Coordinates of C-alpha atoms in Angstrom, one line a residue:
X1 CA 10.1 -6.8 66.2
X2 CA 12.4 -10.1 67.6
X3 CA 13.1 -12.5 64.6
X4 CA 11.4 -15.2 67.4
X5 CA 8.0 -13.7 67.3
X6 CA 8.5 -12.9 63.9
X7 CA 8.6 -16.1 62.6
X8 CA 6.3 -18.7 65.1
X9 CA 4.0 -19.4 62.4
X10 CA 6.4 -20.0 60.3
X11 CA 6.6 -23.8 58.9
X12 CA 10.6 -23.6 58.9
X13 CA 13.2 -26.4 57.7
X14 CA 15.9 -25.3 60.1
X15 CA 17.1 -21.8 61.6
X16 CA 20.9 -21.1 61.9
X17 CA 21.6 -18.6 64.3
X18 CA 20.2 -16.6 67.0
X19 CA 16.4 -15.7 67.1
X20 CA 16.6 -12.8 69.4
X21 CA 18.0 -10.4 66.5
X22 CA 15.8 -7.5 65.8
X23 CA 13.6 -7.3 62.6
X24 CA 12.8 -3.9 62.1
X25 CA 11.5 -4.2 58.5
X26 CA 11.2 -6.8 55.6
X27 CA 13.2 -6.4 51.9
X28 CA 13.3 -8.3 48.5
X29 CA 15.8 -6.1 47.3
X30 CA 19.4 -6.0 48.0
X31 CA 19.9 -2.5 47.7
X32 CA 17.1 -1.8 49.7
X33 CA 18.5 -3.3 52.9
X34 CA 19.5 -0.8 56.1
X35 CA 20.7 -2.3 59.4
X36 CA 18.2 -4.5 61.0
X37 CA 16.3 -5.4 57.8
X38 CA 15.3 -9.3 57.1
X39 CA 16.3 -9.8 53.4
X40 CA 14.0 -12.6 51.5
X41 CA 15.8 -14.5 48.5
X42 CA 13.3 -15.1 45.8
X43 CA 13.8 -17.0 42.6
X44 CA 12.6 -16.3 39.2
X45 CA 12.5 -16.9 36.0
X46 CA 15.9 -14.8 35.5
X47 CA 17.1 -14.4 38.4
X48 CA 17.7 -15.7 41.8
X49 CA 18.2 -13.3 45.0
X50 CA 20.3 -16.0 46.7
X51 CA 23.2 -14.8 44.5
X52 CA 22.9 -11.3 46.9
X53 CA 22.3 -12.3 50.1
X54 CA 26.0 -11.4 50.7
X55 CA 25.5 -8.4 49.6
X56 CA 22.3 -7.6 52.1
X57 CA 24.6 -9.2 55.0
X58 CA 27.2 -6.1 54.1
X59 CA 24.4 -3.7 53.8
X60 CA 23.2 -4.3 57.1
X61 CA 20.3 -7.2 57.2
X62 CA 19.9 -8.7 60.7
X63 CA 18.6 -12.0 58.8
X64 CA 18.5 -14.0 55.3
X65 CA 15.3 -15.8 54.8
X66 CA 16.7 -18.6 52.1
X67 CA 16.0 -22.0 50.7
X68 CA 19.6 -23.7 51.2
X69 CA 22.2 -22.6 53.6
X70 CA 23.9 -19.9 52.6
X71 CA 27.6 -18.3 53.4
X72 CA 26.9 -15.5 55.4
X73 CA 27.9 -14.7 59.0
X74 CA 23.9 -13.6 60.0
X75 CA 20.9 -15.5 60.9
X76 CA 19.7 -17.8 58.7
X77 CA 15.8 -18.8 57.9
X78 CA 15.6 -21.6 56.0
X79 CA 12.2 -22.4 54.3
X80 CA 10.7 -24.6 51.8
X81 CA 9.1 -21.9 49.5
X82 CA 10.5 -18.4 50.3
X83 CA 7.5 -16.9 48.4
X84 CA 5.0 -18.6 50.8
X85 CA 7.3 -17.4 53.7
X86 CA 7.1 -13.9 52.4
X87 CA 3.8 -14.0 52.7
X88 CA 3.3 -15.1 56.0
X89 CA 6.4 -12.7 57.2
X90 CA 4.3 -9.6 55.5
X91 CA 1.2 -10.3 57.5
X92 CA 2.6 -11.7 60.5
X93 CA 4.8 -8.4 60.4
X94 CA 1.8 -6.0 60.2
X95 CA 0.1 -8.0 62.7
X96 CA -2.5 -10.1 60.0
X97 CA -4.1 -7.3 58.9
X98 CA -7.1 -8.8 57.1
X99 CA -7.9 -10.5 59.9
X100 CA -9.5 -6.8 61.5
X101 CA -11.5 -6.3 58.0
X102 CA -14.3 -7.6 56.0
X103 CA -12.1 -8.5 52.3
X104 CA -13.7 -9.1 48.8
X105 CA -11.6 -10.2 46.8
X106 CA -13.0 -10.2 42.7
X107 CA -11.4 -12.3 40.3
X108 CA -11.7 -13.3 36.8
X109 CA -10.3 -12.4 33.3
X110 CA -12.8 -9.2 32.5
X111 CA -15.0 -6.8 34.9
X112 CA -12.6 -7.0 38.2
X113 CA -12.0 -3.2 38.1
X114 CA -15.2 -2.4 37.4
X115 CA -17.4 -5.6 39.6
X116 CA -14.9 -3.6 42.5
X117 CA -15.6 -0.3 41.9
X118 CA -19.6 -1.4 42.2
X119 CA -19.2 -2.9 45.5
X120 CA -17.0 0.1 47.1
X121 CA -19.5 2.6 45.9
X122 CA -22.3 0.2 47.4
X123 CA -21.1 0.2 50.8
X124 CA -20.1 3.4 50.8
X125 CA -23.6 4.5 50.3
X126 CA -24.6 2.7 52.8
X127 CA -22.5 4.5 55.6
X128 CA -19.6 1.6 55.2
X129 CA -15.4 2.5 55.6
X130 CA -14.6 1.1 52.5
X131 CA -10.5 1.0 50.8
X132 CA -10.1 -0.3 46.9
X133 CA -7.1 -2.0 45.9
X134 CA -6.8 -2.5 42.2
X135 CA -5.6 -1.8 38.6
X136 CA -6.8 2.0 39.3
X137 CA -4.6 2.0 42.5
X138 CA -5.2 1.9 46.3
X139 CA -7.9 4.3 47.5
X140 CA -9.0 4.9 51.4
X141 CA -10.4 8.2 52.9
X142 CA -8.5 10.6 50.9
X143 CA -5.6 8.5 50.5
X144 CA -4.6 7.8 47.3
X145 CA -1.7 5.2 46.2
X146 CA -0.7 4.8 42.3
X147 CA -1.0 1.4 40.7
X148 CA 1.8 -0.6 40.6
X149 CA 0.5 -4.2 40.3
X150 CA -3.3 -5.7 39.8
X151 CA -2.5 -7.2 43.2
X152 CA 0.4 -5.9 45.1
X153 CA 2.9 -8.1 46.4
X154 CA 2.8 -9.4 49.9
X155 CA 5.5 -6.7 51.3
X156 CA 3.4 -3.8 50.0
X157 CA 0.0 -5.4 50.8
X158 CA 0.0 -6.1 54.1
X159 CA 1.7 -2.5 54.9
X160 CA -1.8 -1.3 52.9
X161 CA -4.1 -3.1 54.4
X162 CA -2.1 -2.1 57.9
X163 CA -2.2 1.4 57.3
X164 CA -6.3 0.6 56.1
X165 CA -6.6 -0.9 59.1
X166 CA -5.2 2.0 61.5
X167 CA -7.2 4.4 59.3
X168 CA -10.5 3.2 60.7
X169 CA -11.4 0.7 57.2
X170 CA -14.2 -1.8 58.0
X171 CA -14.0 -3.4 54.4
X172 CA -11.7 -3.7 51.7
X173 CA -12.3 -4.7 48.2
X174 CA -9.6 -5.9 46.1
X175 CA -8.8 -6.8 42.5
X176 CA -7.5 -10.5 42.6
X177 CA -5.4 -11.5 39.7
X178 CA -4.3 -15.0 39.2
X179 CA -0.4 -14.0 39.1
X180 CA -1.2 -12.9 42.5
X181 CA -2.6 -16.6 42.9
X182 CA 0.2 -18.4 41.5
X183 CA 2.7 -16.6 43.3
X184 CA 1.2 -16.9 46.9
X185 CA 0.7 -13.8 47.2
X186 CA -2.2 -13.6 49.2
X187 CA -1.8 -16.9 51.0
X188 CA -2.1 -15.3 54.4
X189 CA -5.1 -12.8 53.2
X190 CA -8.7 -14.3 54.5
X191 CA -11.6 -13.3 52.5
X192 CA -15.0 -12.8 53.9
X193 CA -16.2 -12.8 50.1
X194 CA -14.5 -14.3 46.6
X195 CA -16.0 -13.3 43.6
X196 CA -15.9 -14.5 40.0
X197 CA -16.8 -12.7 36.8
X198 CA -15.6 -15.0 34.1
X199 CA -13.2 -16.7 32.4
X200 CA -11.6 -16.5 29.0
X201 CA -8.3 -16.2 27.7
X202 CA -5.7 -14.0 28.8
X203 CA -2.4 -14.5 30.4
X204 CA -0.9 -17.6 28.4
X205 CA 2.4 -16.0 28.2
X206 CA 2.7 -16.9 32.2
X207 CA 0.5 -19.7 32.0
X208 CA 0.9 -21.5 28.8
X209 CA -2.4 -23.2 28.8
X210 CA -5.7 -21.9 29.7
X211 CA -5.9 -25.4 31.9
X212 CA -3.0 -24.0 34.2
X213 CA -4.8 -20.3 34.2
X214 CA -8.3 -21.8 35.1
X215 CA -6.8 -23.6 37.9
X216 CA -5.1 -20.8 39.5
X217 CA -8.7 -19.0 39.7
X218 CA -10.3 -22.2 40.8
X219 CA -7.6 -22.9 43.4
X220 CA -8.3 -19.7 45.1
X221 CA -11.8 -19.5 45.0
X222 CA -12.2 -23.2 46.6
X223 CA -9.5 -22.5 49.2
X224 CA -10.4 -22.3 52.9
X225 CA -9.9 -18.7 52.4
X226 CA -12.6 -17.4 51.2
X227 CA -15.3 -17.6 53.4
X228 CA -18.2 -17.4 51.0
X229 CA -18.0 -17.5 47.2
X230 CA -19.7 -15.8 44.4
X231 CA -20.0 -17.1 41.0
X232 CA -21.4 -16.5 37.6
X233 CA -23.2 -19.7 36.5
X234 CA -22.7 -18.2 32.7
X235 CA -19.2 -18.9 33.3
X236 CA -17.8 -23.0 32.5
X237 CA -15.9 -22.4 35.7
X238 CA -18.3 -20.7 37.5
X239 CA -21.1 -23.5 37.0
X240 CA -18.3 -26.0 37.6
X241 CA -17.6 -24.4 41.5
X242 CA -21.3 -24.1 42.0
X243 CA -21.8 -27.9 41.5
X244 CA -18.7 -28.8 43.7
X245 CA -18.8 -26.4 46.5
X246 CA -21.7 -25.7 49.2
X247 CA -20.4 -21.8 50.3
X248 CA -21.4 -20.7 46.4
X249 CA -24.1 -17.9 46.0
X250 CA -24.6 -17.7 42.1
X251 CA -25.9 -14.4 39.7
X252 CA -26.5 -14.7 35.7
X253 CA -29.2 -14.3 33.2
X254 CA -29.2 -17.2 31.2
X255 CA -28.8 -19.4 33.4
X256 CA -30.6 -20.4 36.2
X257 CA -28.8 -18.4 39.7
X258 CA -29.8 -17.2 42.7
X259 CA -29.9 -14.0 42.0
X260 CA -30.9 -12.7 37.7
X261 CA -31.7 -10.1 35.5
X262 CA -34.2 -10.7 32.4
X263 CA -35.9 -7.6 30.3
X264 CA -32.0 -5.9 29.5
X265 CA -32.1 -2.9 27.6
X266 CA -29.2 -1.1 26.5
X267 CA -29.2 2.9 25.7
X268 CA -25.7 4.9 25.0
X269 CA -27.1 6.6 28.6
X270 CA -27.2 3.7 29.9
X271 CA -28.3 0.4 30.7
X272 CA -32.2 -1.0 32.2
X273 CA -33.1 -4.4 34.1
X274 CA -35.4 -6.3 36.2
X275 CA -33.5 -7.3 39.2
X276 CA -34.3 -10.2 40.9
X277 CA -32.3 -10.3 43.9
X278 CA -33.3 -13.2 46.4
X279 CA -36.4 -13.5 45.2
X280 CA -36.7 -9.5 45.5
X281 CA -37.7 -7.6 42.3
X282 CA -36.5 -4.7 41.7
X283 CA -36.4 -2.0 38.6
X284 CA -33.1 -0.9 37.7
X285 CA -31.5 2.3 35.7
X286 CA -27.7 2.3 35.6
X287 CA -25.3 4.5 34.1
X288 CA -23.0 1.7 32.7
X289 CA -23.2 0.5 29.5
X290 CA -23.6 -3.5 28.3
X291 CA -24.8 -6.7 29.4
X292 CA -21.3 -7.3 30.3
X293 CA -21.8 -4.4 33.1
X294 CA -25.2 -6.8 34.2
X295 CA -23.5 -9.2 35.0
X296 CA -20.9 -6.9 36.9
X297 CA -23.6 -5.4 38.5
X298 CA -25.5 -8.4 39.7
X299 CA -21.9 -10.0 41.3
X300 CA -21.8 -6.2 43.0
X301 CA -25.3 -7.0 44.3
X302 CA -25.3 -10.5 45.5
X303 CA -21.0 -9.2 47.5
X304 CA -23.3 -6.1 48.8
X305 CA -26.3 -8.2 50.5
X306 CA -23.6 -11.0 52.0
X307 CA -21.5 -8.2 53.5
X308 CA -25.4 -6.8 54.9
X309 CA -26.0 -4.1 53.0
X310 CA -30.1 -3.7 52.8
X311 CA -31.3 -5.3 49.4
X312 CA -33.0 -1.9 48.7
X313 CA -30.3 0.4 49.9
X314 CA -28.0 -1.3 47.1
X315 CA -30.0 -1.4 44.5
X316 CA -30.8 2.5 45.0
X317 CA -27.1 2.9 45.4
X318 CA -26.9 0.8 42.2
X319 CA -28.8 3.3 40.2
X320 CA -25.8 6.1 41.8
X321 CA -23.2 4.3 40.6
X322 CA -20.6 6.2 38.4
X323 CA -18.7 5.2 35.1
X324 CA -15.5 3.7 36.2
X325 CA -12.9 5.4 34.0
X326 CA -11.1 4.0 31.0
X327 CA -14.3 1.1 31.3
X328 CA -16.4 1.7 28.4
X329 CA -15.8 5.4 29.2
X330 CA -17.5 8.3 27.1
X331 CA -15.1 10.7 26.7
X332 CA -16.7 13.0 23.8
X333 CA -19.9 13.8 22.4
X334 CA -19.5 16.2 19.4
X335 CA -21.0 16.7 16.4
X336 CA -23.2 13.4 16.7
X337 CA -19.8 11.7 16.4
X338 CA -19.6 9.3 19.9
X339 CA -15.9 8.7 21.4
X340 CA -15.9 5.7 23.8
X341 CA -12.4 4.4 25.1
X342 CA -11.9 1.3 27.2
X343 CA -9.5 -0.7 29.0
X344 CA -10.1 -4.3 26.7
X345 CA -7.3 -5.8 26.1
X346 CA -8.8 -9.7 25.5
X347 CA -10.5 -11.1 22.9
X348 CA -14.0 -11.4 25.3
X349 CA -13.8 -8.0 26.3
X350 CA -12.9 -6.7 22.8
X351 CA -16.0 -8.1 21.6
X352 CA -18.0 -7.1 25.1
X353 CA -17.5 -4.0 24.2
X354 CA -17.7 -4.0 20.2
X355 CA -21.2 -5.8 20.3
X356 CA -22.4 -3.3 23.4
X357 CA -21.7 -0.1 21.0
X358 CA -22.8 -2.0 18.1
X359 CA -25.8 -2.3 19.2
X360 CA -26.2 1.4 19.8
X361 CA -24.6 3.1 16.8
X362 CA -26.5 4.7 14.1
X363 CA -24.5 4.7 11.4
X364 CA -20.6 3.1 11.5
X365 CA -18.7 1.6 14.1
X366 CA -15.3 2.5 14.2
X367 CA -12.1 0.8 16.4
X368 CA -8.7 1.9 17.1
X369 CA -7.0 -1.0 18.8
X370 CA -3.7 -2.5 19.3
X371 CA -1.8 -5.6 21.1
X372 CA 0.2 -5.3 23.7
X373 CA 3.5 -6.6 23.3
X374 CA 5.6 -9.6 25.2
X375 CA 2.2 -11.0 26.3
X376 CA -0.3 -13.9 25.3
X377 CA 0.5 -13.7 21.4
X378 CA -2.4 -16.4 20.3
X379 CA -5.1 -13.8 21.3
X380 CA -3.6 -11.1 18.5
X381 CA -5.4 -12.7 15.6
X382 CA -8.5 -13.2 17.7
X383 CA -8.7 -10.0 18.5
X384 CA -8.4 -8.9 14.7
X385 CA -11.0 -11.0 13.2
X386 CA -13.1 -9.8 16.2
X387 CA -12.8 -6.4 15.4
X388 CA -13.4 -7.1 11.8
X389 CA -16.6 -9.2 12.3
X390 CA -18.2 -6.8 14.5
X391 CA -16.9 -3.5 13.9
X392 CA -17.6 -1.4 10.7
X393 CA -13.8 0.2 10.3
X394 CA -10.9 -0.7 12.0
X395 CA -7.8 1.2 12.8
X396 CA -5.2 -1.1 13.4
X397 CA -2.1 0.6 16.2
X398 CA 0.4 -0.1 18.8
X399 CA -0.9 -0.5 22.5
X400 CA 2.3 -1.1 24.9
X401 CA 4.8 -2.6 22.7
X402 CA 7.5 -3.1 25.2
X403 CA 10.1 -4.9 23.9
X404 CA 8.7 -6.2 20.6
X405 CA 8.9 -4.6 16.9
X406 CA 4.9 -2.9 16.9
X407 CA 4.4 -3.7 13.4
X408 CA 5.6 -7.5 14.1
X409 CA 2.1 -7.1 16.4
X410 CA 0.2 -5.5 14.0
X411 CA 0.7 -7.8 11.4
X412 CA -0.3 -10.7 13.6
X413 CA -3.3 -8.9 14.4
X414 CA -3.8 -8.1 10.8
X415 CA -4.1 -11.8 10.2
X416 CA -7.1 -12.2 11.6
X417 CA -8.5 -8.9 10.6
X418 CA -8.0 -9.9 6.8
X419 CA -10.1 -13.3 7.0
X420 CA -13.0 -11.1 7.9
X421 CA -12.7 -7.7 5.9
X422 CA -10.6 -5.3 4.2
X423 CA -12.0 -2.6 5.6
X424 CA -9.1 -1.4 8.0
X425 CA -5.7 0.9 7.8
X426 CA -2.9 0.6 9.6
X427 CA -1.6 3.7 11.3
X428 CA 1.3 2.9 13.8
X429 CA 1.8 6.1 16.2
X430 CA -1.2 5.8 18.4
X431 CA -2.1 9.0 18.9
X432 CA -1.9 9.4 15.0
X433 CA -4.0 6.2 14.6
X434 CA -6.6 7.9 16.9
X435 CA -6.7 11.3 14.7
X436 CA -7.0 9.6 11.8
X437 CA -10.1 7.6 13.5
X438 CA -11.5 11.1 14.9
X439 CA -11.3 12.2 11.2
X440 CA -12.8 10.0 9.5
X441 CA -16.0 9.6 11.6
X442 CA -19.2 11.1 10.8
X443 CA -22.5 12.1 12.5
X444 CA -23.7 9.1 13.6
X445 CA -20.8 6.9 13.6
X446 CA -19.1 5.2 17.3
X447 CA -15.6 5.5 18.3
X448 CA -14.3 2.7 20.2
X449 CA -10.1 3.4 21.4
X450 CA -9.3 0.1 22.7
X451 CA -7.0 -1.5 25.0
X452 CA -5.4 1.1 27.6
X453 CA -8.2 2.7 29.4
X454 CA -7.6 5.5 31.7
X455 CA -3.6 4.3 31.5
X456 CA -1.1 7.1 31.9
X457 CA 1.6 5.7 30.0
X458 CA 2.6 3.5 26.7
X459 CA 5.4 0.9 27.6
X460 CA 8.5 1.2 24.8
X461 CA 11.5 -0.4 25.0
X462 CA 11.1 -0.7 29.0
X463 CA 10.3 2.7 29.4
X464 CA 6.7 4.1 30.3
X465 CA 6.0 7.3 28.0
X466 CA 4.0 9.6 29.3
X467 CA 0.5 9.1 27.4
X468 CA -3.1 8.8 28.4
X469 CA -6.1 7.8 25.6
X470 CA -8.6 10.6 26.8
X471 CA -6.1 13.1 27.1
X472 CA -4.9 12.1 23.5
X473 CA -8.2 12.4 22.1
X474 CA -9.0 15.9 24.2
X475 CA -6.3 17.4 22.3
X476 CA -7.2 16.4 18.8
X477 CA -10.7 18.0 19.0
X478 CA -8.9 21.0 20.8
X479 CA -6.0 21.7 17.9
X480 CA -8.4 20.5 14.5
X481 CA -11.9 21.9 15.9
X482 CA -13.1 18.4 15.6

């Protein structure tokens, strides 16, 4: 591609240099550039990519896309915001993509995985080309990408939802996070569909205050973007956008919406309804577990029938719908012992998911849970006196620790534990703290492992370990005959 088509969308402050160089791909790092490649300087927190643009020029880059004139002897784009421009130069370089599909983006602090997973299962069962982009990873036809990000950055995004595109994809759903927000990264992405679960605390490391994280969802689902918007009117935020906003379709049950559920009833095999779904009713049998999956469910519904997807077509393909894994995920059955692990890692979905098995546990509730480190540290000693208000025995671990001490976390979490019971042990090595939970629990009782879901790894010291909860707990019964 010529720099000059390249960039005549761009908003630019002042080129240096000839336009009619070549671009034949787009780089953020350095030592990623070959011979024709534009390099993009970003700035953060620690760094600033300005500092190497020399470096790309020896390497081979064709053009520096900057924020102040630079010394090098190669084109020059000079921009306001590089991180906008990068997005704009992503899509404009895989010819605006999302343009060609149907996008739903979901976002929110809990249920994004899971609200996605509904609505690509949905359309698929209704004959629909659907691709997933998420914390699970990317997933079109048989194609299958590894999670990296929530929401991939710009450079990687657009090459997706290209290759999506070319593939024969009619609709994408993806998992919108609010770093993604913040850092433009899907400024140039246009949504047929934005969806919001909720919001609760998460993220405050980035954001600092839960004012500056609510914006950042609130900023993207009012945006011109978004076509449409969906919104729980549970949620502060959620009844907040209905009231301001005309495009808002709204679900909930306590509340009133546009589309509800009433009559909930919760089984460890599943969860029972009455839909009403525009004034439709409908009788629904699901196999996920919670209220908290209800109210996924009913944001899947009310994406579903916008996108035109029969009303009765996706409620029967509601009924279908399979566990996502590491969400609330029943892993074992044994001995009338109940092993559940899931992927909450905030106070709201700790106790989501506490108060679901609660609910359906005969005998003891029992948690294995940990923080995870170099992340929001006011929500450690929520989550502790959560766990101890709600569940019966707790078994306090280490999640990701990355660069923090783990039983620095712990005792932070241990804080809040101890102003609700004393009824806990502290067991660092995770899969240890999972054996001893295994152990301990009798016919009857509820296992909840907390926090990492269907990861495969646990982050020490910067390095990702290979590890996986399910497989952990596979194990255990295999070598004790648990």
């Amino acid at each position: 591609m010529i720099l000059e088509e390249l960039i005549a969308g761009l908003e630019t402050e002042r080129v240096i240099g000839e336009t009619s160089v070549k671009v034949n791909g787009i780089e953020i790092d350095s030592k990623k550039i070959a011979k024709n490649r534009m390099f993009i300087c970003l700035k953060g927190g620690n760094f600033d990519s300005h500092d190497a643009a020399k470096e790309a020029e020896r390497y081979g880059a064709s053009v520096i896309v900057c924020e102040r004139r630079l010394n090098v002897g190669i084109t020059q784009v000079i921009v306001k915001d590089t991180r906008l421009a990068m997005s704009y130069l992503a899509a404009a370089f895989y010819s605006f993509p999302s343009e060609h599909m149907k996008i739903v983006g979901v976002t929110g602090t809990n249920g994004k995985t899971t609200t996605a997973r509904i609505i690509k299962e949905i359309l698929e069962r209704s004959g629909k080309k659907v691709g997933l982009i998420g914390t699970l990873g990317v997933f079109f036809g048989s194609t299958f990408y590894e999670p990296t990000l929530t929401t991939p950055d710009p450079l990687d995004l657009h090459k997706i939802l290209h290759e999506m595109y070319h593939y024969g994809i009619d609709y994408v759903v993806m998992e919108v996070s609010a770093h993604a927000i913040d850092l433009k990264k899907l400024a140039f992405v246009r949504f047929e569909i934005g969806v919001l679960t909720n919001l609760t605390q998460d993220h405050l490391d980035y954001f600092g205050t839960m004012e500056k994280y609510r914006a950042a969802k609130k900023a993207f689902l009012t945006s011109p973007q978004c076509k449409t918007v969906v919104v729980n009117s549970d949620d502060e935020l959620g009844r907040e956008i209905l009231l301001e906003n005309d495009k808002v379709v709204s679900y909930g049950i306590d509340n009133p919406a546009d589309v509800f559920a009433i009559d909930v009833k919760e089984e460890l095999d599943g969860t029972s309804f009455i839909l009403n779904l525009f004034d439709g009713i409908y009788d629904v049998k699901m196999k996920l577990l919670g209220l908290f999956n209800v109210y996924n469910a009913l944001a899947a519904e009310v994406a579903c029938a916008l996108l035109g997807v029969r009303v009765k077509d996706a409620v029967r393909a509601l009924k279908e719908v399979s566990v996502v894994p590491g969400r609330l995920e029943c892993v074992s059955e044994k001995n009338g012992i109940f092993v559940f692990i899931d992927y909450a890692h905030t106070p709201d979905g700790l106790e989501n998911s506490l108060n679901t098995l609660k609910k359906l546990t005969k005998k003891r509730l029992i948690c294995v849970f940990g923080c995870g480190g170099n992340r929001d540290t006011g929500k450690r000693a929520q989550m502790g006196e959560i766990a101890g208000k709600i569940a019966d025995f707790t078994v306090l671990t280490s999640d990701n620790p990355r660069y923090e001490e783990p039983m620095e976390i712990i005792r932070e979490i241990e804080v809040g534990l101890l102003s609700r019971t004393r009824e806990y042990v502290v067991v660092q090595n995770r899969k240890d703290a999972i054996g001893y939970a295994l152990g301990y629990a009798k016919t009857g009782d509820v296992v909840l492992v907390a926090g990492k879901g269907c990861e495969k790894y646990q982050e020490i010291l910067g390095i990702k370990h290979p590890y996986n909860d399910k497989d952990c707990i596979e194990y255990i019964e295999r070598e004790t005959n648990l």
